[in-house]
């Protein structure tokens, strides 16, 4: 028995949920028939009536279940699809077996000749050859043109983070410009529905393509809260595509969390992946990595999200975001050197003075203008933000140092801070912290690039440590500039002096503490070094010597472990060819080696993409739009992140799928028109004057 393709039915009938009844095939139904039938009897009737199916011991009609109550253009008066047959609720009547069999035969006969069943069959047969789709598009040609204009307006609002209530003004403007926008689909609620439809279609097309390619995945998640104080989980996947050389990061969804426990986060994650076509069978074969920040709920060793994922999928790489680890290394270094606390407290005091008071900000701005200095907003230094933010804040203090001193000199409440800034050791400490923060900032920003692999991240880390060791031996550029800078015009009014009490930070100890903590926080554990060794197997510059020849027993042993880890098969002969031909430029890489290198880059080393997602979320869900639901925020994020630019976006396919789901067109006269806005007499009286 041939079943109708699910997508053919959806394209014509347009089930809003896109689902199909979970019915049994003939072979499966033979083991689960209705009570009064034997297996042989069921096979007999299924041959006579191919549309018969059984679910939970009750009869149903496979054809009517696909229609689900809507006959579309075949709809007629007093003709309705039977709920019992479409929902598999038909059961025998009577108590004796013969009576039950007779009642079932009668019901089958009556349904087979019913008008609704015949129309459903006709609709299904038409859907198979695609005639109905073409006919609907031809009949709706004018309606499609007007609806496209509405879709363009709504899509533009979503791309530009504008509220959907703006659609009324945009439609009115298009009418003035002579554009046919119809009479309907002009309300805010309809715009939200259109956004949901476009977002769902984008996800469906994208994730079905990724799943069909059997792409290897790395999941990136992070937890935060919206402006409405709702806990949300942002979910990304990093995957390899056959059409692109480098892996790509793809936004999946933003989900609201009932609780921030590891159990709830894990369940939400797997449900979301399953909804988008990545069920556990697919993940078993293709999930190779998981990346998140270091929160205990995420990476807890006993009951965190990562440990729960490992129970389901043992052979995956669990990775703690390196950008977060750099920040943690800096925090550990600051805490280990007690003298840094005084420096940190003073800078936090500066931040609090100008962050809270607009009056102080204005005074500082005026002083900086008098001194011809560029005013830069002073942020939090050595705080909970990433190290790049601390570097920008420290350099902001450095640039407006004379203006800060002059402002503190003019206020009696800040004489203690004025005295602190007169200490030359404090200026040297500031220069030292800028040198350290700049190096760590360069590392952190490099780790946030989308194309960074674990092997490249290791090289970046080693380079940063070498730079810090060099800084320990030689002063940095800011430290060298101090003597020249204090003789310039802006600094001439500051009476610098060396205090015997405040001798400044222990320079060598602080830098060494940063180096030690970076080594301990980053690629230090045995598992991490082993993982890095496996991934470096395909990099010739990491091999023991230039004389490495095939066969290489140790390398081939590691190759088997690598194949198991990345769920990819690199034949031994390809690996041996790769070793022997590495010096010949005219020899191309074996396809299996190319594929393996791409899969290795799929494993994310940073959760920066999730942070970028939260930035987009905050741009959408502002304080003025705090009532947006998490679901609608997610749909808007999908369009903002995954949607094409308006210049290259093609709305036709979305409009046609919209109409096939029995939605109204923009020209539908049955849509209730909104009353024209009324203006008060005061406004009309003023307008009459010009």
Short mmCIF file of C-alpha atoms in Angstrom, two decimals, residues 364-378 392 395-404 490:
data_model
loop_
_atom_site.label_atom_id
_atom_site.label_comp_id
_atom_site.label_asym_id
_atom_site.label_seq_id
_atom_site.Cartn_x
_atom_site.Cartn_y
_atom_site.Cartn_z
CA UNK A 364 34.31 65.72 33.64
CA UNK A 365 33.24 66.30 30.05
CA UNK A 366 33.72 70.08 30.40
CA UNK A 367 37.16 69.68 31.99
CA UNK A 368 38.24 67.22 29.27
CA UNK A 369 37.08 69.69 26.61
CA UNK A 370 39.13 72.47 28.24
CA UNK A 371 42.21 70.24 28.24
CA UNK A 372 41.49 69.15 24.64
CA UNK A 373 41.19 65.51 25.69
CA UNK A 374 38.93 62.92 24.11
CA UNK A 375 36.35 61.91 26.68
CA UNK A 376 35.72 58.19 26.82
CA UNK A 377 33.06 56.51 28.93
CA UNK A 378 34.70 54.85 31.91
CA UNK A 392 38.87 49.47 27.37
CA UNK A 395 42.61 52.86 28.80
CA UNK A 396 39.70 55.28 29.29
CA UNK A 397 41.11 56.23 32.72
CA UNK A 398 44.57 56.58 31.15
CA UNK A 399 43.31 58.99 28.45
CA UNK A 400 41.39 61.29 30.80
CA UNK A 401 43.86 61.09 33.70
CA UNK A 402 44.50 64.89 33.81
CA UNK A 403 40.77 65.64 33.61
CA UNK A 404 40.06 63.23 36.46
CA UNK A 490 47.82 68.29 30.12
#
